[in-house]
Amino acid sequence: RLEPLDEPAAHELLAIWLPAEAGNSQKFVDKANKLGLQSMLQSPLQLKLLVKAVRGNAWPKDRSAVYDLACADLAIEHDAKRRMASARPRFNKDELLDAAGRLFALLLLSDSDWLTLDHSDAASRCIVVDEIPDALGIDHTVLQEVLDSKLFGAEGMRRGPWHRTIAEFLGARSIAKLICERGLPVGRVLSIMTGKDGGVIDSLRGLYGWLAFHCLSERTLLIDADPVALIVYGDIGPFSTNEKRQLLRALRREAQNFPWFRSDHWDRDPFGALGISDLTEDFRESIRSKDRSFGHVAYLECVIDAIRHGEALPDLATDLHAVLADVTHSAHTRGTGAEAWLRCVDFDEAASTALLDDISSGQIIDSDDEILGRVLTKLYPDHIRAERALQYLHREKSESLV
């Protein structure tokens, strides 16, 4: 799988892309982390979108706002000479974005890669522009302008989305408008997007994640079918507390039905949008559970990811510390639980070193150094000094461990 962009690589790209007035790359990264946009730093495309979306000190508040601003930027012709040279009537950005969204939805739902201006281009994954049905409701002049915009890339006579995630965001918005404003039955959309088992087709999970974001009237229905798609591909930050609680229930159900339901989607940062204080009691119930089945462990991992990437939840510090000391939990659960505990105590130096001392003295059993390794990695160098960190290093406990 494609590894996330690491921080040094992000800084290299930011050095190229950031305008001079935006400050240095470290300030940019720190601000993104503070706003909970850290997952956007791990993809070159999303990092570039974020740079485009930031205007001086005016930052978008969430992922959806980043996409809104970036798409608006791509729809507009910035070159004054080209605008003057065009004989076409000008359309506002909302008309262009709506037309682009319908075209993107057509491409994604038909599993096509390109729109083509060439009638002889009979490739199986191409749609001839002149054969686009009138029922799609796109004026021919608007169609030509949007195909020439930066929302689309060109390859000869073919036109395709500048990037798939842009197509998913705008395509989902257009479908949501048809459902919410034109009365398109959501069941007809789901019949195209889901397989015989009711699960969302893998190639459409990004479109589905954004559809649940845009389609407020059907969000409750859409949450249950594929909660991971909503979290990983969409933006659940603006969801209400009750909708986030429903997402938790849907994750629990998925985990019980198939404990490996996240095997292809190990993105952890997006789960931080679930880590809010209003769900503290829901999290506590899961953490305190004596259930050690595969299904519960898989669900508990979602809860821990929400806590360690979400708001600081100090009320859960005691419960998570109990997980670290409980050897009936797996080493992995206890290791990720240690990261969540550090978030709850806000990386407090005294509490952190007390935990390290408990591990070092054997009060907390850490037979494969899973907890110690994770804690030291999180604490050093921002929260403890090198002299302190070095006190806890020792020879590996087994030759098979790194």
Coordinates of C-alpha atoms in Angstrom, one line a residue, residues 94-303:
D94 CA -21.4 27.5 -8.7
E95 CA -22.8 26.7 -12.2
L96 CA -19.4 25.3 -13.2
L97 CA -18.9 23.3 -10.1
D98 CA -22.5 21.8 -10.3
A99 CA -21.9 20.8 -14.0
A100 CA -18.5 19.3 -13.1
G101 CA -20.1 17.4 -10.2
R102 CA -22.7 15.8 -12.5
L103 CA -20.0 14.9 -15.0
F104 CA -17.8 13.4 -12.2
A105 CA -20.8 11.4 -10.8
L106 CA -21.5 10.1 -14.3
L107 CA -17.9 8.9 -14.7
L108 CA -17.6 7.4 -11.2
L109 CA -21.0 5.6 -11.2
S110 CA -20.4 4.2 -14.7
D111 CA -16.9 3.1 -13.8
S112 CA -15.5 5.2 -16.7
D113 CA -12.1 7.0 -16.8
W114 CA -12.6 9.6 -19.4
L115 CA -14.9 11.9 -21.3
T116 CA -13.9 12.1 -24.9
L117 CA -14.5 14.8 -27.6
D118 CA -13.6 12.2 -30.3
H119 CA -16.5 10.1 -31.7
S120 CA -14.0 7.5 -33.0
D121 CA -12.6 7.0 -29.5
A122 CA -14.4 3.8 -28.7
A123 CA -12.5 2.7 -25.6
S124 CA -14.7 0.8 -23.2
R125 CA -14.0 3.2 -20.3
C126 CA -14.7 6.4 -22.3
I127 CA -17.9 8.4 -22.6
V128 CA -18.4 10.5 -25.8
V129 CA -19.2 14.1 -24.7
D130 CA -21.8 14.6 -27.5
E131 CA -23.6 11.5 -26.3
I132 CA -24.1 12.7 -22.7
P133 CA -27.9 12.6 -22.2
D134 CA -29.9 15.9 -21.9
A135 CA -31.4 14.5 -18.8
L136 CA -28.1 15.3 -17.0
G137 CA -29.2 18.9 -17.3
I138 CA -25.9 20.5 -18.4
D139 CA -26.0 23.4 -20.9
H140 CA -23.7 22.7 -23.9
T141 CA -21.8 26.0 -23.4
V142 CA -21.3 25.3 -19.7
L143 CA -20.1 21.8 -20.6
Q144 CA -17.4 23.2 -22.9
E145 CA -16.2 25.7 -20.3
V146 CA -16.0 23.3 -17.4
L147 CA -14.1 20.7 -19.6
D148 CA -11.5 23.5 -20.3
S149 CA -11.2 24.4 -16.6
K150 CA -8.5 23.1 -14.2
L151 CA -11.1 20.8 -12.7
F152 CA -10.3 18.5 -15.6
G153 CA -7.0 17.2 -17.0
A154 CA -6.5 16.7 -20.7
E155 CA -4.9 13.9 -22.7
G156 CA -5.4 14.5 -26.3
M157 CA -9.2 14.7 -26.9
R158 CA -9.9 13.0 -23.6
R159 CA -10.8 14.8 -20.4
G160 CA -10.7 13.4 -16.9
P161 CA -10.9 14.6 -13.3
W162 CA -7.8 16.5 -12.2
H163 CA -7.8 14.0 -9.3
R164 CA -10.2 11.3 -8.1
T165 CA -10.8 12.8 -4.7
I166 CA -11.9 16.1 -6.4
A167 CA -14.3 14.0 -8.5
E168 CA -15.7 12.2 -5.4
F169 CA -16.2 15.4 -3.5
L170 CA -18.1 17.3 -6.3
G171 CA -19.8 14.2 -7.6
A172 CA -21.2 13.4 -4.2
R173 CA -22.4 17.0 -3.8
S174 CA -24.3 16.9 -7.1
I175 CA -25.9 13.6 -6.2
A176 CA -26.9 14.9 -2.8
K177 CA -28.6 17.9 -4.5
L178 CA -30.6 15.6 -6.7
I179 CA -31.7 13.7 -3.6
C180 CA -32.4 16.6 -1.3
E181 CA -33.7 19.2 -3.8
R182 CA -35.1 17.2 -6.7
G183 CA -36.5 14.2 -4.9
L184 CA -34.3 11.5 -6.4
P185 CA -34.9 8.4 -4.2
V186 CA -31.8 7.5 -2.3
G187 CA -32.6 3.8 -2.8
R188 CA -32.0 4.2 -6.5
V189 CA -28.5 5.7 -5.8
L190 CA -27.7 2.9 -3.3
S191 CA -28.7 0.2 -5.8
I192 CA -25.9 1.5 -8.1
M193 CA -23.3 2.0 -5.3
T194 CA -23.8 -1.3 -3.4
G195 CA -23.3 -4.9 -4.2
K196 CA -25.5 -7.9 -3.6
D197 CA -24.4 -8.1 0.1
G198 CA -25.5 -4.5 0.7
G199 CA -21.9 -3.3 1.0
V200 CA -20.6 -0.3 -0.8
I201 CA -18.5 -1.2 -3.9
D202 CA -14.9 -0.6 -3.1
S203 CA -14.2 1.8 -5.9
L204 CA -17.2 4.0 -4.8
R205 CA -16.4 4.3 -1.1
G206 CA -14.8 7.7 -1.5
L207 CA -17.9 8.9 -3.4
Y208 CA -20.1 7.3 -0.7
G209 CA -18.1 9.0 2.2
W210 CA -18.7 12.4 0.7
L211 CA -22.4 11.7 -0.1
A212 CA -23.1 11.1 3.5
F213 CA -21.5 14.4 4.3
H214 CA -23.4 16.4 1.8
C215 CA -26.8 14.6 2.1
L216 CA -28.1 15.7 5.4
S217 CA -31.6 14.4 4.9
E218 CA -30.4 10.8 4.4
R219 CA -27.3 10.8 6.6
T220 CA -28.8 8.5 9.2
L221 CA -29.5 5.8 6.6
L222 CA -26.1 6.3 5.0
I223 CA -24.1 6.0 8.2
D224 CA -25.0 2.4 8.8
A225 CA -24.0 0.9 5.5
D226 CA -20.3 1.9 5.6
P227 CA -19.1 3.8 8.6
V228 CA -15.4 3.5 7.7
A229 CA -15.9 5.1 4.3
L230 CA -17.5 8.1 6.0
I231 CA -14.6 8.5 8.5
V232 CA -11.7 7.8 6.1
Y233 CA -12.9 9.4 2.9
G234 CA -15.4 12.0 3.9
D235 CA -15.5 14.5 6.8
I236 CA -17.4 13.6 9.9
G237 CA -16.1 16.6 11.9
P238 CA -19.3 18.6 11.4
F239 CA -21.6 15.6 12.3
S240 CA -23.7 16.0 15.4
T241 CA -23.0 14.1 18.6
N242 CA -25.9 11.8 17.9
E243 CA -24.6 11.1 14.4
K244 CA -21.1 10.4 15.8
R245 CA -22.7 8.1 18.4
Q246 CA -24.5 6.3 15.6
L247 CA -21.2 5.9 13.8
L248 CA -19.7 4.3 16.9
R249 CA -22.6 1.8 17.0
A250 CA -22.1 1.1 13.3
L251 CA -18.4 0.5 13.9
R252 CA -19.1 -1.9 16.7
R253 CA -21.6 -3.8 14.5
E254 CA -19.0 -4.0 11.6
A255 CA -16.3 -5.2 14.0
Q256 CA -18.6 -8.0 15.4
N257 CA -19.6 -9.1 11.9
F258 CA -16.1 -9.0 10.5
P259 CA -13.2 -8.2 12.9
W260 CA -10.8 -7.5 10.0
F261 CA -13.1 -4.8 8.5
R262 CA -10.3 -2.2 8.6
S263 CA -7.7 -4.4 7.0
D264 CA -7.4 -2.3 3.9
H265 CA -8.0 1.0 5.6
W266 CA -5.5 1.6 8.4
D267 CA -5.7 5.4 8.3
R268 CA -6.0 6.4 12.0
D269 CA -6.0 10.2 12.1
P270 CA -9.5 10.6 10.6
F271 CA -10.9 8.7 13.6
G272 CA -9.9 11.7 15.8
A273 CA -13.1 13.5 14.6
L274 CA -14.9 11.0 16.8
G275 CA -12.8 11.8 19.9
I276 CA -15.1 14.4 21.5
S277 CA -15.9 14.9 25.2
D278 CA -19.6 14.3 24.6
L279 CA -18.8 10.6 23.8
T280 CA -16.7 10.1 27.0
E281 CA -19.1 7.7 28.6
D282 CA -19.5 5.7 25.4
F283 CA -15.7 5.3 25.2
R284 CA -15.5 4.4 28.9
E285 CA -18.0 1.6 28.5
S286 CA -15.9 0.0 25.8
I287 CA -12.6 0.5 27.6
R288 CA -13.9 -1.1 30.8
S289 CA -15.5 -4.1 29.0
K290 CA -14.2 -7.5 30.0
D291 CA -15.0 -8.8 26.4
R292 CA -11.8 -10.0 24.7
S293 CA -13.3 -11.4 21.6
F294 CA -11.8 -10.5 18.2
G295 CA -14.8 -8.3 17.4
H296 CA -14.6 -6.3 20.6
V297 CA -10.8 -5.9 20.2
A298 CA -11.3 -4.5 16.6
Y299 CA -13.9 -2.1 17.9
L300 CA -11.8 -1.0 20.9
E301 CA -9.0 -0.2 18.4
C302 CA -11.4 2.3 16.7
V303 CA -12.2 3.8 20.1

